[in-house]
């Protein structure tokens, strides 16, 4: 039996996804029963965290081995301090030279022990991936909460709990027990509410070392498929690269690190506060070849620049970049863990036209011979394989290219792509590995889990001929 409910979707969205996963072409290949099993498994595994945490190392500053050693020391110290059993062993990845893998254990059997603290869904998802509860994530606490109290933490998965609640009867999911480091008044009544740890998790359902504030300039927590994107783009020192939808800068900083901080990485982001996060991350990771701009990337190209036009920032003239990453805004249905998505089908569908406008700008901005990588963290056909099918028809100069490394599955059927084309795509499909939470173990191979028990993700690589 699973600890959490399956990812809850609006019926119309569930039906839509069901039709994608049980499309006649899929059924023809794997049979109806397996197609339905994969769909149900998808909804189950999306509500659970991946069982391996992926840490990207700043290899422009240090060797992988040095950081592996330091992180292992950190993890060992924490488990000695907390008495939480034998420390997780940190592994390298056979195909990703800048990745360390940390096994997660769980779900553990934990009894509800204290009075209830309710946290927002986003905070709850972070807790399931090893974080403690930070004050801004707290929505409700008992009336007389004080520092030192043992509490049981619950996630308000439907977003119904009002801030400051003293009790909450809505739908909530237990995440584990912890010890409060704050009084209720520190969270809700203070003029300058605390921002640090509010609840230190002592018995989380899923146990994974917290890396908060640890080796901040040396490591970056990133989902494995996102790291694969940087390698597939293949940036080289000295090149001029555009990252069109860049905040908070996980992939931007990876690209700059792969270039050994030499060249120019231009990072665009529509929302100013998010753009500032890119700058902050670039500074922390000591990457000064990154320049970030607040810009709507659908407007990032200028057709006829005058001779005195200054192309340092957007809009840029056509054919300005050696490589472009379009990590598109998407419905995000591959994110894990995620227990509830309240979007309507109309909202889910709204991303396809925006992605096409961004893609069209990307093609114009790319040099002849340049590389364009398109990626999303969602599982729909409309935002992934259908976009590739559309792109190949709309831009005859684009060819679909093999990806290195190719760790995911091939693209899904149903969007009219040939098998040869689908084989060039990379779709991370955690449902193919999923056998229920109680079956998660990595006795066979940690690497197999690292590559397959990921978030749902999609990558396509093109060259402009
Ligand atoms: N690449 C990022 C990373 O790895 O850290 C994640 C990017 S996230 C999938 C997509 C981002 O695109 C969001 O931050 C969103 O605000 C931004 N965005 C949405 N529409 C945009 C537009 N028209 N132009 C630029 N950025 C946009």
JSON list of N, CA, C and O and ligand atoms in Angstrom, two decimals, residues 220 222 226 229 243-255 268-272 274-275 278 281 293-300 325-330 332 335 351 354 357-358 375-377 457, ligand 1:
[
{"chain": "A", "resi": 220, "resn": "UNK", "atom": "N", "xyz": [25.15, 22.12, -6.24]},
{"chain": "A", "resi": 220, "resn": "UNK", "atom": "CA", "xyz": [23.82, 22.63, -6.56]},
{"chain": "A", "resi": 220, "resn": "UNK", "atom": "C", "xyz": [22.89, 21.43, -6.65]},
{"chain": "A", "resi": 220, "resn": "UNK", "atom": "O", "xyz": [23.17, 20.49, -7.41]},
{"chain": "A", "resi": 222, "resn": "UNK", "atom": "N", "xyz": [20.09, 19.42, -8.02]},
{"chain": "A", "resi": 222, "resn": "UNK", "atom": "CA", "xyz": [19.41, 19.52, -9.32]},
{"chain": "A", "resi": 222, "resn": "UNK", "atom": "C", "xyz": [18.90, 18.13, -9.70]},
{"chain": "A", "resi": 222, "resn": "UNK", "atom": "O", "xyz": [19.60, 17.14, -9.49]},
{"chain": "A", "resi": 226, "resn": "UNK", "atom": "N", "xyz": [17.68, 17.33, -15.46]},
{"chain": "A", "resi": 226, "resn": "UNK", "atom": "CA", "xyz": [18.09, 18.73, -15.69]},
{"chain": "A", "resi": 226, "resn": "UNK", "atom": "C", "xyz": [19.60, 18.80, -15.92]},
{"chain": "A", "resi": 226, "resn": "UNK", "atom": "O", "xyz": [20.07, 19.62, -16.71]},
{"chain": "A", "resi": 229, "resn": "UNK", "atom": "N", "xyz": [20.39, 17.78, -19.44]},
{"chain": "A", "resi": 229, "resn": "UNK", "atom": "CA", "xyz": [20.13, 18.84, -20.43]},
{"chain": "A", "resi": 229, "resn": "UNK", "atom": "C", "xyz": [21.41, 19.62, -20.74]},
{"chain": "A", "resi": 229, "resn": "UNK", "atom": "O", "xyz": [21.76, 19.86, -21.90]},
{"chain": "A", "resi": 243, "resn": "UNK", "atom": "N", "xyz": [20.13, 31.22, -22.79]},
{"chain": "A", "resi": 243, "resn": "UNK", "atom": "CA", "xyz": [19.19, 30.41, -22.00]},
{"chain": "A", "resi": 243, "resn": "UNK", "atom": "C", "xyz": [17.91, 31.25, -21.91]},
{"chain": "A", "resi": 243, "resn": "UNK", "atom": "O", "xyz": [17.88, 32.27, -21.22]},
{"chain": "A", "resi": 244, "resn": "UNK", "atom": "N", "xyz": [16.86, 30.83, -22.61]},
{"chain": "A", "resi": 244, "resn": "UNK", "atom": "CA", "xyz": [15.72, 31.73, -22.84]},
{"chain": "A", "resi": 244, "resn": "UNK", "atom": "C", "xyz": [14.75, 31.84, -21.67]},
{"chain": "A", "resi": 244, "resn": "UNK", "atom": "O", "xyz": [14.03, 32.83, -21.55]},
{"chain": "A", "resi": 245, "resn": "UNK", "atom": "N", "xyz": [14.64, 30.80, -20.86]},
{"chain": "A", "resi": 245, "resn": "UNK", "atom": "CA", "xyz": [13.71, 30.81, -19.73]},
{"chain": "A", "resi": 245, "resn": "UNK", "atom": "C", "xyz": [14.50, 30.29, -18.54]},
{"chain": "A", "resi": 245, "resn": "UNK", "atom": "O", "xyz": [14.47, 29.10, -18.23]},
{"chain": "A", "resi": 246, "resn": "UNK", "atom": "N", "xyz": [15.23, 31.15, -17.88]},
{"chain": "A", "resi": 246, "resn": "UNK", "atom": "CA", "xyz": [16.39, 30.69, -17.13]},
{"chain": "A", "resi": 246, "resn": "UNK", "atom": "C", "xyz": [16.25, 30.57, -15.62]},
{"chain": "A", "resi": 246, "resn": "UNK", "atom": "O", "xyz": [17.03, 29.87, -14.98]},
{"chain": "A", "resi": 247, "resn": "UNK", "atom": "N", "xyz": [15.29, 31.26, -15.02]},
{"chain": "A", "resi": 247, "resn": "UNK", "atom": "CA", "xyz": [15.25, 31.28, -13.54]},
{"chain": "A", "resi": 247, "resn": "UNK", "atom": "C", "xyz": [14.81, 29.93, -12.98]},
{"chain": "A", "resi": 247, "resn": "UNK", "atom": "O", "xyz": [13.98, 29.27, -13.60]},
{"chain": "A", "resi": 248, "resn": "UNK", "atom": "N", "xyz": [15.37, 29.52, -11.84]},
{"chain": "A", "resi": 248, "resn": "UNK", "atom": "CA", "xyz": [16.32, 30.25, -11.00]},
{"chain": "A", "resi": 248, "resn": "UNK", "atom": "C", "xyz": [17.79, 30.12, -11.42]},
{"chain": "A", "resi": 248, "resn": "UNK", "atom": "O", "xyz": [18.67, 30.56, -10.70]},
{"chain": "A", "resi": 249, "resn": "UNK", "atom": "N", "xyz": [18.03, 29.49, -12.56]},
{"chain": "A", "resi": 249, "resn": "UNK", "atom": "CA", "xyz": [19.40, 29.47, -13.06]},
{"chain": "A", "resi": 249, "resn": "UNK", "atom": "C", "xyz": [20.14, 28.15, -12.87]},
{"chain": "A", "resi": 249, "resn": "UNK", "atom": "O", "xyz": [21.36, 28.10, -13.01]},
{"chain": "A", "resi": 250, "resn": "UNK", "atom": "N", "xyz": [19.41, 27.09, -12.54]},
{"chain": "A", "resi": 250, "resn": "UNK", "atom": "CA", "xyz": [20.06, 25.78, -12.38]},
{"chain": "A", "resi": 250, "resn": "UNK", "atom": "C", "xyz": [20.80, 25.37, -13.64]},
{"chain": "A", "resi": 250, "resn": "UNK", "atom": "O", "xyz": [21.99, 25.01, -13.60]},
{"chain": "A", "resi": 251, "resn": "UNK", "atom": "N", "xyz": [20.12, 25.48, -14.77]},
{"chain": "A", "resi": 251, "resn": "UNK", "atom": "CA", "xyz": [20.76, 25.05, -16.03]},
{"chain": "A", "resi": 251, "resn": "UNK", "atom": "C", "xyz": [21.73, 26.12, -16.52]},
{"chain": "A", "resi": 251, "resn": "UNK", "atom": "O", "xyz": [22.78, 25.80, -17.09]},
{"chain": "A", "resi": 252, "resn": "UNK", "atom": "N", "xyz": [21.39, 27.40, -16.28]},
{"chain": "A", "resi": 252, "resn": "UNK", "atom": "CA", "xyz": [22.32, 28.47, -16.69]},
{"chain": "A", "resi": 252, "resn": "UNK", "atom": "C", "xyz": [23.68, 28.27, -16.03]},
{"chain": "A", "resi": 252, "resn": "UNK", "atom": "O", "xyz": [24.73, 28.35, -16.70]},
{"chain": "A", "resi": 253, "resn": "UNK", "atom": "N", "xyz": [23.67, 28.04, -14.72]},
{"chain": "A", "resi": 253, "resn": "UNK", "atom": "CA", "xyz": [24.95, 27.92, -14.01]},
{"chain": "A", "resi": 253, "resn": "UNK", "atom": "C", "xyz": [25.67, 26.63, -14.42]},
{"chain": "A", "resi": 253, "resn": "UNK", "atom": "O", "xyz": [26.90, 26.60, -14.48]},
{"chain": "A", "resi": 254, "resn": "UNK", "atom": "N", "xyz": [24.92, 25.60, -14.76]},
{"chain": "A", "resi": 254, "resn": "UNK", "atom": "CA", "xyz": [25.56, 24.38, -15.24]},
{"chain": "A", "resi": 254, "resn": "UNK", "atom": "C", "xyz": [26.27, 24.64, -16.57]},
{"chain": "A", "resi": 254, "resn": "UNK", "atom": "O", "xyz": [27.42, 24.23, -16.77]},
{"chain": "A", "resi": 255, "resn": "UNK", "atom": "N", "xyz": [25.55, 25.33, -17.47]},
{"chain": "A", "resi": 255, "resn": "UNK", "atom": "CA", "xyz": [26.13, 25.63, -18.78]},
{"chain": "A", "resi": 255, "resn": "UNK", "atom": "C", "xyz": [27.43, 26.42, -18.60]},
{"chain": "A", "resi": 255, "resn": "UNK", "atom": "O", "xyz": [28.47, 26.10, -19.19]},
{"chain": "A", "resi": 268, "resn": "UNK", "atom": "N", "xyz": [17.77, 34.85, -19.90]},
{"chain": "A", "resi": 268, "resn": "UNK", "atom": "CA", "xyz": [16.58, 35.70, -19.93]},
{"chain": "A", "resi": 268, "resn": "UNK", "atom": "C", "xyz": [15.50, 35.11, -19.00]},
{"chain": "A", "resi": 268, "resn": "UNK", "atom": "O", "xyz": [15.35, 33.90, -18.90]},
{"chain": "A", "resi": 269, "resn": "UNK", "atom": "N", "xyz": [14.76, 36.00, -18.38]},
{"chain": "A", "resi": 269, "resn": "UNK", "atom": "CA", "xyz": [13.67, 35.57, -17.49]},
{"chain": "A", "resi": 269, "resn": "UNK", "atom": "C", "xyz": [12.64, 36.69, -17.46]},
{"chain": "A", "resi": 269, "resn": "UNK", "atom": "O", "xyz": [12.97, 37.85, -17.29]},
{"chain": "A", "resi": 270, "resn": "UNK", "atom": "N", "xyz": [11.36, 36.29, -17.57]},
{"chain": "A", "resi": 270, "resn": "UNK", "atom": "CA", "xyz": [10.29, 37.28, -17.68]},
{"chain": "A", "resi": 270, "resn": "UNK", "atom": "C", "xyz": [10.01, 37.98, -16.35]},
{"chain": "A", "resi": 270, "resn": "UNK", "atom": "O", "xyz": [9.62, 39.14, -16.31]},
{"chain": "A", "resi": 271, "resn": "UNK", "atom": "N", "xyz": [10.18, 37.27, -15.23]},
{"chain": "A", "resi": 271, "resn": "UNK", "atom": "CA", "xyz": [9.81, 37.83, -13.93]},
{"chain": "A", "resi": 271, "resn": "UNK", "atom": "C", "xyz": [11.05, 38.36, -13.21]},
{"chain": "A", "resi": 271, "resn": "UNK", "atom": "O", "xyz": [12.02, 37.62, -12.98]},
{"chain": "A", "resi": 272, "resn": "UNK", "atom": "N", "xyz": [10.98, 39.66, -12.84]},
{"chain": "A", "resi": 272, "resn": "UNK", "atom": "CA", "xyz": [12.18, 40.34, -12.33]},
{"chain": "A", "resi": 272, "resn": "UNK", "atom": "C", "xyz": [12.74, 39.67, -11.07]},
{"chain": "A", "resi": 272, "resn": "UNK", "atom": "O", "xyz": [13.94, 39.42, -10.97]},
{"chain": "A", "resi": 274, "resn": "UNK", "atom": "N", "xyz": [12.52, 36.71, -10.10]},
{"chain": "A", "resi": 274, "resn": "UNK", "atom": "CA", "xyz": [13.14, 35.42, -10.44]},
{"chain": "A", "resi": 274, "resn": "UNK", "atom": "C", "xyz": [14.48, 35.66, -11.15]},
{"chain": "A", "resi": 274, "resn": "UNK", "atom": "O", "xyz": [15.44, 34.90, -10.96]},
{"chain": "A", "resi": 275, "resn": "UNK", "atom": "N", "xyz": [14.53, 36.70, -11.97]},
{"chain": "A", "resi": 275, "resn": "UNK", "atom": "CA", "xyz": [15.78, 37.01, -12.67]},
{"chain": "A", "resi": 275, "resn": "UNK", "atom": "C", "xyz": [16.88, 37.32, -11.65]},
{"chain": "A", "resi": 275, "resn": "UNK", "atom": "O", "xyz": [18.05, 36.92, -11.81]},
{"chain": "A", "resi": 278, "resn": "UNK", "atom": "N", "xyz": [18.71, 34.36, -10.46]},
{"chain": "A", "resi": 278, "resn": "UNK", "atom": "CA", "xyz": [19.77, 33.86, -11.37]},
{"chain": "A", "resi": 278, "resn": "UNK", "atom": "C", "xyz": [21.09, 34.54, -11.02]},
{"chain": "A", "resi": 278, "resn": "UNK", "atom": "O", "xyz": [22.14, 33.90, -10.90]},
{"chain": "A", "resi": 281, "resn": "UNK", "atom": "N", "xyz": [22.47, 33.18, -7.78]},
{"chain": "A", "resi": 281, "resn": "UNK", "atom": "CA", "xyz": [23.08, 31.85, -7.95]},
{"chain": "A", "resi": 281, "resn": "UNK", "atom": "C", "xyz": [24.40, 31.94, -8.70]},
{"chain": "A", "resi": 281, "resn": "UNK", "atom": "O", "xyz": [25.36, 31.24, -8.36]},
{"chain": "A", "resi": 293, "resn": "UNK", "atom": "N", "xyz": [19.01, 39.00, -17.79]},
{"chain": "A", "resi": 293, "resn": "UNK", "atom": "CA", "xyz": [18.15, 40.12, -18.17]},
{"chain": "A", "resi": 293, "resn": "UNK", "atom": "C", "xyz": [16.70, 39.75, -17.90]},
{"chain": "A", "resi": 293, "resn": "UNK", "atom": "O", "xyz": [16.29, 38.61, -18.11]},
{"chain": "A", "resi": 294, "resn": "UNK", "atom": "N", "xyz": [15.94, 40.76, -17.48]},
{"chain": "A", "resi": 294, "resn": "UNK", "atom": "CA", "xyz": [14.51, 40.57, -17.32]},
{"chain": "A", "resi": 294, "resn": "UNK", "atom": "C", "xyz": [13.87, 40.84, -18.68]},
{"chain": "A", "resi": 294, "resn": "UNK", "atom": "O", "xyz": [13.95, 41.97, -19.19]},
{"chain": "A", "resi": 295, "resn": "UNK", "atom": "N", "xyz": [13.28, 39.84, -19.29]},
{"chain": "A", "resi": 295, "resn": "UNK", "atom": "CA", "xyz": [12.82, 39.99, -20.68]},
{"chain": "A", "resi": 295, "resn": "UNK", "atom": "C", "xyz": [11.79, 38.93, -21.02]},
{"chain": "A", "resi": 295, "resn": "UNK", "atom": "O", "xyz": [11.91, 37.78, -20.58]},
{"chain": "A", "resi": 296, "resn": "UNK", "atom": "N", "xyz": [10.78, 39.31, -21.79]},
{"chain": "A", "resi": 296, "resn": "UNK", "atom": "CA", "xyz": [9.86, 38.32, -22.35]},
{"chain": "A", "resi": 296, "resn": "UNK", "atom": "C", "xyz": [10.56, 37.74, -23.59]},
{"chain": "A", "resi": 296, "resn": "UNK", "atom": "O", "xyz": [10.73, 38.42, -24.59]},
{"chain": "A", "resi": 297, "resn": "UNK", "atom": "N", "xyz": [10.92, 36.50, -23.51]},
{"chain": "A", "resi": 297, "resn": "UNK", "atom": "CA", "xyz": [11.75, 35.91, -24.58]},
{"chain": "A", "resi": 297, "resn": "UNK", "atom": "C", "xyz": [11.02, 35.77, -25.91]},
{"chain": "A", "resi": 297, "resn": "UNK", "atom": "O", "xyz": [11.66, 35.58, -26.94]},
{"chain": "A", "resi": 298, "resn": "UNK", "atom": "N", "xyz": [9.68, 35.88, -25.92]},
{"chain": "A", "resi": 298, "resn": "UNK", "atom": "CA", "xyz": [9.01, 35.87, -27.22]},
{"chain": "A", "resi": 298, "resn": "UNK", "atom": "C", "xyz": [9.36, 37.15, -28.00]},
{"chain": "A", "resi": 298, "resn": "UNK", "atom": "O", "xyz": [9.19, 37.22, -29.20]},
{"chain": "A", "resi": 299, "resn": "UNK", "atom": "N", "xyz": [9.87, 38.16, -27.26]},
{"chain": "A", "resi": 299, "resn": "UNK", "atom": "CA", "xyz": [10.23, 39.45, -27.88]},
{"chain": "A", "resi": 299, "resn": "UNK", "atom": "C", "xyz": [11.75, 39.63, -27.95]},
{"chain": "A", "resi": 299, "resn": "UNK", "atom": "O", "xyz": [12.23, 40.75, -28.06]},
{"chain": "A", "resi": 300, "resn": "UNK", "atom": "N", "xyz": [12.50, 38.55, -27.88]},
{"chain": "A", "resi": 300, "resn": "UNK", "atom": "CA", "xyz": [13.96, 38.68, -27.70]},
{"chain": "A", "resi": 300, "resn": "UNK", "atom": "C", "xyz": [14.73, 38.83, -29.01]},
{"chain": "A", "resi": 300, "resn": "UNK", "atom": "O", "xyz": [15.95, 38.91, -29.00]},
{"chain": "A", "resi": 325, "resn": "UNK", "atom": "N", "xyz": [19.27, 27.19, -25.26]},
{"chain": "A", "resi": 325, "resn": "UNK", "atom": "CA", "xyz": [18.45, 26.29, -24.45]},
{"chain": "A", "resi": 325, "resn": "UNK", "atom": "C", "xyz": [17.07, 26.93, -24.27]},
{"chain": "A", "resi": 325, "resn": "UNK", "atom": "O", "xyz": [16.97, 28.07, -23.82]},
{"chain": "A", "resi": 326, "resn": "UNK", "atom": "N", "xyz": [16.03, 26.18, -24.65]},
{"chain": "A", "resi": 326, "resn": "UNK", "atom": "CA", "xyz": [14.66, 26.59, -24.34]},
{"chain": "A", "resi": 326, "resn": "UNK", "atom": "C", "xyz": [14.09, 25.56, -23.37]},
{"chain": "A", "resi": 326, "resn": "UNK", "atom": "O", "xyz": [13.59, 24.51, -23.77]},
{"chain": "A", "resi": 327, "resn": "UNK", "atom": "N", "xyz": [14.29, 25.86, -22.09]},
{"chain": "A", "resi": 327, "resn": "UNK", "atom": "CA", "xyz": [13.73, 25.01, -21.01]},
{"chain": "A", "resi": 327, "resn": "UNK", "atom": "C", "xyz": [12.37, 25.64, -20.70]},
{"chain": "A", "resi": 327, "resn": "UNK", "atom": "O", "xyz": [12.26, 26.51, -19.83]},
{"chain": "A", "resi": 328, "resn": "UNK", "atom": "N", "xyz": [11.38, 25.21, -21.43]},
{"chain": "A", "resi": 328, "resn": "UNK", "atom": "CA", "xyz": [10.15, 26.00, -21.58]},
{"chain": "A", "resi": 328, "resn": "UNK", "atom": "C", "xyz": [9.27, 26.02, -20.33]},
{"chain": "A", "resi": 328, "resn": "UNK", "atom": "O", "xyz": [9.22, 25.03, -19.59]},
{"chain": "A", "resi": 329, "resn": "UNK", "atom": "N", "xyz": [8.56, 27.13, -20.13]},
{"chain": "A", "resi": 329, "resn": "UNK", "atom": "CA", "xyz": [7.50, 27.12, -19.12]},
{"chain": "A", "resi": 329, "resn": "UNK", "atom": "C", "xyz": [6.51, 26.02, -19.53]},
{"chain": "A", "resi": 329, "resn": "UNK", "atom": "O", "xyz": [6.17, 25.91, -20.72]},
{"chain": "A", "resi": 330, "resn": "UNK", "atom": "N", "xyz": [6.07, 25.21, -18.59]},
{"chain": "A", "resi": 330, "resn": "UNK", "atom": "CA", "xyz": [5.26, 24.05, -18.96]},
{"chain": "A", "resi": 330, "resn": "UNK", "atom": "C", "xyz": [4.28, 23.73, -17.83]},
{"chain": "A", "resi": 330, "resn": "UNK", "atom": "O", "xyz": [4.32, 24.35, -16.77]},
{"chain": "A", "resi": 332, "resn": "UNK", "atom": "N", "xyz": [4.35, 21.31, -15.88]},
{"chain": "A", "resi": 332, "resn": "UNK", "atom": "CA", "xyz": [5.10, 20.83, -14.70]},
{"chain": "A", "resi": 332, "resn": "UNK", "atom": "C", "xyz": [4.57, 19.54, -14.11]},
{"chain": "A", "resi": 332, "resn": "UNK", "atom": "O", "xyz": [4.83, 19.24, -12.95]},
{"chain": "A", "resi": 335, "resn": "UNK", "atom": "N", "xyz": [6.90, 16.96, -12.13]},
{"chain": "A", "resi": 335, "resn": "UNK", "atom": "CA", "xyz": [7.58, 17.28, -10.86]},
{"chain": "A", "resi": 335, "resn": "UNK", "atom": "C", "xyz": [7.23, 16.27, -9.78]},
{"chain": "A", "resi": 335, "resn": "UNK", "atom": "O", "xyz": [6.09, 15.81, -9.70]},
{"chain": "A", "resi": 351, "resn": "UNK", "atom": "N", "xyz": [-0.09, 26.02, -22.44]},
{"chain": "A", "resi": 351, "resn": "UNK", "atom": "CA", "xyz": [1.36, 26.13, -22.62]},
{"chain": "A", "resi": 351, "resn": "UNK", "atom": "C", "xyz": [1.83, 25.89, -24.04]},
{"chain": "A", "resi": 351, "resn": "UNK", "atom": "O", "xyz": [2.84, 26.44, -24.47]},
{"chain": "A", "resi": 354, "resn": "UNK", "atom": "N", "xyz": [2.32, 29.10, -26.19]},
{"chain": "A", "resi": 354, "resn": "UNK", "atom": "CA", "xyz": [3.44, 29.92, -25.67]},
{"chain": "A", "resi": 354, "resn": "UNK", "atom": "C", "xyz": [4.77, 29.26, -26.02]},
{"chain": "A", "resi": 354, "resn": "UNK", "atom": "O", "xyz": [5.72, 29.92, -26.47]},
{"chain": "A", "resi": 357, "resn": "UNK", "atom": "N", "xyz": [5.66, 29.96, -29.59]},
{"chain": "A", "resi": 357, "resn": "UNK", "atom": "CA", "xyz": [6.16, 31.32, -29.84]},
{"chain": "A", "resi": 357, "resn": "UNK", "atom": "C", "xyz": [7.62, 31.42, -29.39]},
{"chain": "A", "resi": 357, "resn": "UNK", "atom": "O", "xyz": [8.46, 32.01, -30.07]},
{"chain": "A", "resi": 358, "resn": "UNK", "atom": "N", "xyz": [7.92, 30.84, -28.24]},
{"chain": "A", "resi": 358, "resn": "UNK", "atom": "CA", "xyz": [9.30, 30.88, -27.74]},
{"chain": "A", "resi": 358, "resn": "UNK", "atom": "C", "xyz": [10.22, 30.10, -28.69]},
{"chain": "A", "resi": 358, "resn": "UNK", "atom": "O", "xyz": [11.34, 30.53, -28.99]},
{"chain": "A", "resi": 375, "resn": "UNK", "atom": "N", "xyz": [13.42, 21.57, -23.73]},
{"chain": "A", "resi": 375, "resn": "UNK", "atom": "CA", "xyz": [13.13, 20.63, -22.64]},
{"chain": "A", "resi": 375, "resn": "UNK", "atom": "C", "xyz": [11.92, 21.10, -21.84]},
{"chain": "A", "resi": 375, "resn": "UNK", "atom": "O", "xyz": [11.59, 22.30, -21.83]},
{"chain": "A", "resi": 376, "resn": "UNK", "atom": "N", "xyz": [11.26, 20.14, -21.18]},
{"chain": "A", "resi": 376, "resn": "UNK", "atom": "CA", "xyz": [10.17, 20.46, -20.26]},
{"chain": "A", "resi": 376, "resn": "UNK", "atom": "C", "xyz": [10.22, 19.46, -19.10]},
{"chain": "A", "resi": 376, "resn": "UNK", "atom": "O", "xyz": [10.79, 18.37, -19.22]},
{"chain": "A", "resi": 377, "resn": "UNK", "atom": "N", "xyz": [9.56, 19.85, -17.99]},
{"chain": "A", "resi": 377, "resn": "UNK", "atom": "CA", "xyz": [9.44, 18.90, -16.87]},
{"chain": "A", "resi": 377, "resn": "UNK", "atom": "C", "xyz": [7.98, 18.46, -16.77]},
{"chain": "A", "resi": 377, "resn": "UNK", "atom": "O", "xyz": [7.40, 18.45, -15.70]},
{"chain": "A", "resi": 457, "resn": "UNK", "atom": "N", "xyz": [10.36, 14.04, -17.41]},
{"chain": "A", "resi": 457, "resn": "UNK", "atom": "CA", "xyz": [11.11, 15.09, -18.10]},
{"chain": "A", "resi": 457, "resn": "UNK", "atom": "C", "xyz": [11.25, 14.74, -19.58]},
{"chain": "A", "resi": 457, "resn": "UNK", "atom": "O", "xyz": [11.18, 13.56, -19.95]},
{"chain": "B", "resi": 1, "resn": "LIG", "atom": "N1", "xyz": [15.74, 26.68, -16.70]},
{"chain": "B", "resi": 1, "resn": "LIG", "atom": "C1", "xyz": [15.38, 26.94, -15.33]},
{"chain": "B", "resi": 1, "resn": "LIG", "atom": "C2", "xyz": [16.32, 26.21, -14.41]},
{"chain": "B", "resi": 1, "resn": "LIG", "atom": "O1", "xyz": [16.85, 25.17, -14.79]},
{"chain": "B", "resi": 1, "resn": "LIG", "atom": "O2", "xyz": [16.56, 26.67, -13.29]},
{"chain": "B", "resi": 1, "resn": "LIG", "atom": "C3", "xyz": [13.93, 26.61, -15.06]},
{"chain": "B", "resi": 1, "resn": "LIG", "atom": "C4", "xyz": [13.02, 27.39, -15.98]},
{"chain": "B", "resi": 1, "resn": "LIG", "atom": "S1", "xyz": [11.30, 27.20, -15.65]},
{"chain": "B", "resi": 1, "resn": "LIG", "atom": "C5", "xyz": [10.96, 25.68, -16.40]},
{"chain": "B", "resi": 1, "resn": "LIG", "atom": "C6", "xyz": [10.62, 28.32, -16.80]},
{"chain": "B", "resi": 1, "resn": "LIG", "atom": "C7", "xyz": [10.87, 29.77, -16.48]},
{"chain": "B", "resi": 1, "resn": "LIG", "atom": "O3", "xyz": [10.44, 30.53, -17.62]},
{"chain": "B", "resi": 1, "resn": "LIG", "atom": "C8", "xyz": [10.10, 30.34, -15.30]},
{"chain": "B", "resi": 1, "resn": "LIG", "atom": "O4", "xyz": [10.99, 30.93, -14.40]},
{"chain": "B", "resi": 1, "resn": "LIG", "atom": "C9", "xyz": [9.18, 31.40, -15.91]},
{"chain": "B", "resi": 1, "resn": "LIG", "atom": "O5", "xyz": [9.00, 32.53, -15.09]},
{"chain": "B", "resi": 1, "resn": "LIG", "atom": "C10", "xyz": [9.93, 31.76, -17.17]},
{"chain": "B", "resi": 1, "resn": "LIG", "atom": "N2", "xyz": [9.12, 32.32, -18.28]},
{"chain": "B", "resi": 1, "resn": "LIG", "atom": "C11", "xyz": [7.82, 32.08, -18.58]},
{"chain": "B", "resi": 1, "resn": "LIG", "atom": "N3", "xyz": [7.47, 32.74, -19.69]},
{"chain": "B", "resi": 1, "resn": "LIG", "atom": "C12", "xyz": [8.55, 33.40, -20.13]},
{"chain": "B", "resi": 1, "resn": "LIG", "atom": "C13", "xyz": [8.82, 34.26, -21.23]},
{"chain": "B", "resi": 1, "resn": "LIG", "atom": "N4", "xyz": [7.87, 34.57, -22.12]},
{"chain": "B", "resi": 1, "resn": "LIG", "atom": "N5", "xyz": [10.08, 34.77, -21.35]},
{"chain": "B", "resi": 1, "resn": "LIG", "atom": "C14", "xyz": [11.03, 34.48, -20.45]},
{"chain": "B", "resi": 1, "resn": "LIG", "atom": "N6", "xyz": [10.84, 33.69, -19.38]},
{"chain": "B", "resi": 1, "resn": "LIG", "atom": "C15", "xyz": [9.62, 33.14, -19.24]}
]
